[in-house]
Amino acid sequence: MGDASRPLTRQSHMVVPHHGGVTTLTPPPPARAARPMRVRLALFAAVTLLAVSNVVSNRVWPQDYLAWNLAMTGVLLLLARASGLTRAELGLGSERLRRGLAVGAAAATAVGLLSATAVALPATRAAFVDARGAVPLAAVLFVALVRVPLGTVVLEELAFRGLLPALVASGFGGGWWRATLVSSGLFGLWHVLPALGTGNAVSSALGTAGAVVGTVAFTAAAGVVFRAGQRWSGHLATPMLLHAATNSLGALVAWWVTHRPHP
């Protein structure tokens, strides 16, 4: 028989008095350290998987970029589920989808207007001249309508605006800015390998090292903008549409500038 005089501890049960002299026992609250540890391990796994994926899709297996990135998207979704993240924490809650689409469509329209303005000005038109314009029209349409939305945007937005910020916030706290700066910094580093293989006006003017540094800084800043759009709308659809418009229109405009003579 146990010692009836020993007080109940938090690790076993807690005594909760009620009106009328009735006393009940409630189970202890779950350990708070359990989820942060699981989330931190998931963050380490996510960063490792993305680093490996970046090498595979850019150097080892670039010909199957689309299939590989879609597979990686599925892996990251499984990792998010295993870490205990909810759809809302990933920015995929259905209750904010309509607003996310509306804000994203407005942002994509703004990108289109800015692109049209840049092409109309000779001073900025040259920035669109690169290897993307040297491919056939069918190839650039595939890039703009399939490869970018499904192969690039889906994986990168889930990873850098969904999973990584949610894991940082859940595992380390610090609020929106910490999660945004960490995920956006990693998003910038994600573009090192692509920048090394770019032959455009920027790399010609700045050299390879300058182009890499500039690309990392620009994409990290873009990551902050994408996160701000997601925060405003409450859904991952906003940065997805903005990202797709930026990359897809860039490819289409590069092809158009290359193939259409200008005065």
GROMACS .gro file of N, CA and C in nm, residues 136-201:
model
  198
  136PRO      N    1   1.393   2.665  -7.858
  136PRO     CA    2   1.271   2.675  -7.938
  136PRO      C    3   1.150   2.718  -7.853
  137LEU      N    4   1.048   2.768  -7.921
  137LEU     CA    5   0.930   2.816  -7.851
  137LEU      C    6   0.864   2.705  -7.769
  138ALA      N    7   0.856   2.585  -7.824
  138ALA     CA    8   0.793   2.474  -7.750
  138ALA      C    9   0.867   2.447  -7.619
  139ALA      N   10   0.999   2.459  -7.624
  139ALA     CA   11   1.078   2.434  -7.503
  139ALA      C   12   1.054   2.542  -7.399
  140VAL      N   13   1.048   2.667  -7.439
  140VAL     CA   14   1.028   2.774  -7.341
  140VAL      C   15   0.886   2.769  -7.285
  141LEU      N   16   0.790   2.726  -7.365
  141LEU     CA   17   0.653   2.710  -7.314
  141LEU      C   18   0.647   2.598  -7.210
  142PHE      N   19   0.721   2.490  -7.234
  142PHE     CA   20   0.726   2.382  -7.135
  142PHE      C   21   0.787   2.433  -7.005
  143VAL      N   22   0.894   2.510  -7.016
  143VAL     CA   23   0.958   2.565  -6.897
  143VAL      C   24   0.861   2.656  -6.821
  144ALA      N   25   0.796   2.746  -6.894
  144ALA     CA   26   0.711   2.846  -6.829
  144ALA      C   27   0.583   2.787  -6.771
  145LEU      N   28   0.527   2.687  -6.837
  145LEU     CA   29   0.396   2.636  -6.798
  145LEU      C   30   0.400   2.506  -6.717
  146VAL      N   31   0.512   2.432  -6.724
  146VAL     CA   32   0.519   2.303  -6.654
  146VAL      C   33   0.638   2.298  -6.558
  147ARG      N   34   0.758   2.315  -6.612
  147ARG     CA   35   0.878   2.299  -6.530
  147ARG      C   36   0.884   2.398  -6.414
  148VAL      N   37   0.856   2.524  -6.441
  148VAL     CA   38   0.862   2.625  -6.334
  148VAL      C   39   0.751   2.605  -6.230
  149PRO      N   40   0.624   2.600  -6.272
  149PRO     CA   41   0.518   2.587  -6.169
  149PRO      C   42   0.527   2.458  -6.088
  150LEU      N   43   0.549   2.344  -6.157
  150LEU     CA   44   0.545   2.215  -6.087
  150LEU      C   45   0.681   2.171  -6.034
  151GLY      N   46   0.787   2.202  -6.109
  151GLY     CA   47   0.918   2.155  -6.069
  151GLY      C   48   0.993   2.249  -5.977
  152THR      N   49   0.969   2.379  -5.992
  152THR     CA   50   1.040   2.478  -5.911
  152THR      C   51   0.954   2.534  -5.800
  153VAL      N   52   0.841   2.591  -5.838
  153VAL     CA   53   0.760   2.667  -5.742
  153VAL      C   54   0.703   2.580  -5.631
  154VAL      N   55   0.647   2.466  -5.666
  154VAL     CA   56   0.581   2.382  -5.565
  154VAL      C   57   0.681   2.339  -5.457
  155LEU      N   58   0.796   2.289  -5.499
  155LEU     CA   59   0.896   2.244  -5.401
  155LEU      C   60   0.952   2.361  -5.321
  156GLU      N   61   0.994   2.467  -5.389
  156GLU     CA   62   1.060   2.577  -5.319
  156GLU      C   63   0.966   2.651  -5.225
  157GLU      N   64   0.843   2.670  -5.263
  157GLU     CA   65   0.751   2.741  -5.174
  157GLU      C   66   0.711   2.655  -5.055
  158LEU      N   67   0.688   2.526  -5.080
  158LEU     CA   68   0.660   2.438  -4.966
  158LEU      C   69   0.778   2.436  -4.870
  159ALA      N   70   0.900   2.429  -4.925
  159ALA     CA   71   1.019   2.419  -4.840
  159ALA      C   72   1.051   2.549  -4.769
  160PHE      N   73   1.059   2.660  -4.845
  160PHE     CA   74   1.116   2.783  -4.790
  160PHE      C   75   1.013   2.883  -4.738
  161ARG      N   76   0.889   2.867  -4.774
  161ARG     CA   77   0.784   2.953  -4.717
  161ARG      C   78   0.686   2.873  -4.632
  162GLY      N   79   0.694   2.740  -4.639
  162GLY     CA   80   0.605   2.657  -4.561
  162GLY      C   81   0.675   2.581  -4.452
  163LEU      N   82   0.749   2.477  -4.491
  163LEU     CA   83   0.806   2.384  -4.393
  163LEU      C   84   0.915   2.447  -4.306
  164LEU      N   85   1.017   2.505  -4.366
  164LEU     CA   86   1.130   2.557  -4.288
  164LEU      C   87   1.088   2.667  -4.190
  165PRO      N   88   1.012   2.768  -4.232
  165PRO     CA   89   0.969   2.869  -4.134
  165PRO      C   90   0.887   2.809  -4.021
  166ALA      N   91   0.800   2.713  -4.053
  166ALA     CA   92   0.717   2.652  -3.949
  166ALA      C   93   0.803   2.574  -3.851
  167LEU      N   94   0.904   2.504  -3.900
  167LEU     CA   95   0.992   2.428  -3.812
  167LEU      C   96   1.076   2.520  -3.725
  168VAL      N   97   1.127   2.628  -3.782
  168VAL     CA   98   1.206   2.723  -3.703
  168VAL      C   99   1.120   2.786  -3.594
  169ALA      N  100   0.999   2.829  -3.630
  169ALA     CA  101   0.911   2.893  -3.532
  169ALA      C  102   0.869   2.796  -3.422
  170SER      N  103   0.840   2.671  -3.460
  170SER     CA  104   0.795   2.574  -3.361
  170SER      C  105   0.909   2.522  -3.275
  171GLY      N  106   1.026   2.508  -3.334
  171GLY     CA  107   1.137   2.449  -3.260
  171GLY      C  108   1.224   2.547  -3.184
  172PHE      N  109   1.228   2.673  -3.230
  172PHE     CA  110   1.318   2.769  -3.168
  172PHE      C  111   1.249   2.899  -3.126
  173GLY      N  112   1.126   2.921  -3.168
  173GLY     CA  113   1.057   3.044  -3.133
  173GLY      C  114   1.119   3.163  -3.204
  174GLY      N  115   1.098   3.283  -3.149
  174GLY     CA  116   1.156   3.402  -3.208
  174GLY      C  117   1.065   3.479  -3.300
  175GLY      N  118   0.948   3.424  -3.327
  175GLY     CA  119   0.852   3.498  -3.406
  175GLY      C  120   0.875   3.491  -3.556
  176TRP      N  121   0.799   3.574  -3.627
  176TRP     CA  122   0.796   3.572  -3.773
  176TRP      C  123   0.930   3.609  -3.834
  177TRP      N  124   0.997   3.707  -3.779
  177TRP     CA  125   1.121   3.755  -3.840
  177TRP      C  126   1.231   3.650  -3.835
  178ARG      N  127   1.246   3.582  -3.723
  178ARG     CA  128   1.350   3.479  -3.716
  178ARG      C  129   1.324   3.371  -3.820
  179ALA      N  130   1.201   3.322  -3.825
  179ALA     CA  131   1.167   3.218  -3.921
  179ALA      C  132   1.190   3.266  -4.064
  180THR      N  133   1.156   3.392  -4.090
  180THR     CA  134   1.171   3.447  -4.225
  180THR      C  135   1.317   3.464  -4.263
  181LEU      N  136   1.398   3.517  -4.173
  181LEU     CA  137   1.539   3.540  -4.205
  181LEU      C  138   1.614   3.409  -4.225
  182VAL      N  139   1.585   3.308  -4.142
  182VAL     CA  140   1.651   3.179  -4.158
  182VAL      C  141   1.612   3.114  -4.290
  183SER      N  142   1.482   3.107  -4.316
  183SER     CA  143   1.436   3.040  -4.438
  183SER      C  144   1.477   3.117  -4.563
  184SER      N  145   1.477   3.251  -4.557
  184SER     CA  146   1.517   3.330  -4.674
  184SER      C  147   1.667   3.321  -4.698
  185GLY      N  148   1.746   3.316  -4.591
  185GLY     CA  149   1.890   3.295  -4.608
  185GLY      C  150   1.920   3.162  -4.674
  186LEU      N  151   1.851   3.058  -4.632
  186LEU     CA  152   1.868   2.927  -4.695
  186LEU      C  153   1.819   2.927  -4.839
  187PHE      N  154   1.714   3.004  -4.866
  187PHE     CA  155   1.664   3.018  -5.003
  187PHE      C  156   1.770   3.083  -5.092
  188GLY      N  157   1.840   3.182  -5.038
  188GLY     CA  158   1.948   3.243  -5.115
  188GLY      C  159   2.059   3.143  -5.145
  189LEU      N  160   2.100   3.065  -5.046
  189LEU     CA  161   2.205   2.965  -5.067
  189LEU      C  162   2.160   2.854  -5.163
  190TRP      N  163   2.033   2.827  -5.166
  190TRP     CA  164   1.976   2.729  -5.258
  190TRP      C  165   2.010   2.763  -5.404
  191HIS      N  166   2.035   2.891  -5.433
  191HIS     CA  167   2.057   2.936  -5.571
  191HIS      C  168   2.205   2.947  -5.608
  192VAL      N  169   2.296   2.900  -5.522
  192VAL     CA  170   2.438   2.907  -5.555
  192VAL      C  171   2.469   2.822  -5.678
  193LEU      N  172   2.430   2.696  -5.679
  193LEU     CA  173   2.460   2.609  -5.792
  193LEU      C  174   2.395   2.657  -5.922
  194PRO      N  175   2.266   2.696  -5.922
  194PRO     CA  176   2.211   2.750  -6.045
  194PRO      C  177   2.285   2.873  -6.095
  195ALA      N  178   2.330   2.959  -6.003
  195ALA     CA  179   2.400   3.081  -6.044
  195ALA      C  180   2.534   3.049  -6.109
  196LEU      N  181   2.598   2.940  -6.069
  196LEU     CA  182   2.727   2.903  -6.128
  196LEU      C  183   2.713   2.863  -6.275
  197GLY      N  184   2.593   2.818  -6.312
  197GLY     CA  185   2.575   2.776  -6.451
  197GLY      C  186   2.500   2.875  -6.536
  198THR      N  187   2.486   2.998  -6.489
  198THR     CA  188   2.410   3.099  -6.562
  198THR      C  189   2.501   3.179  -6.654
  199GLY      N  190   2.460   3.192  -6.779
  199GLY     CA  191   2.534   3.276  -6.871
  199GLY      C  192   2.447   3.391  -6.916
  200ASN      N  193   2.440   3.498  -6.838
  200ASN     CA  194   2.357   3.611  -6.875
  200ASN      C  195   2.436   3.740  -6.865
  201ALA      N  196   2.365   3.851  -6.884
  201ALA     CA  197   2.432   3.980  -6.882
  201ALA      C  198   2.491   4.012  -6.746
   0.00000   0.00000   0.00000
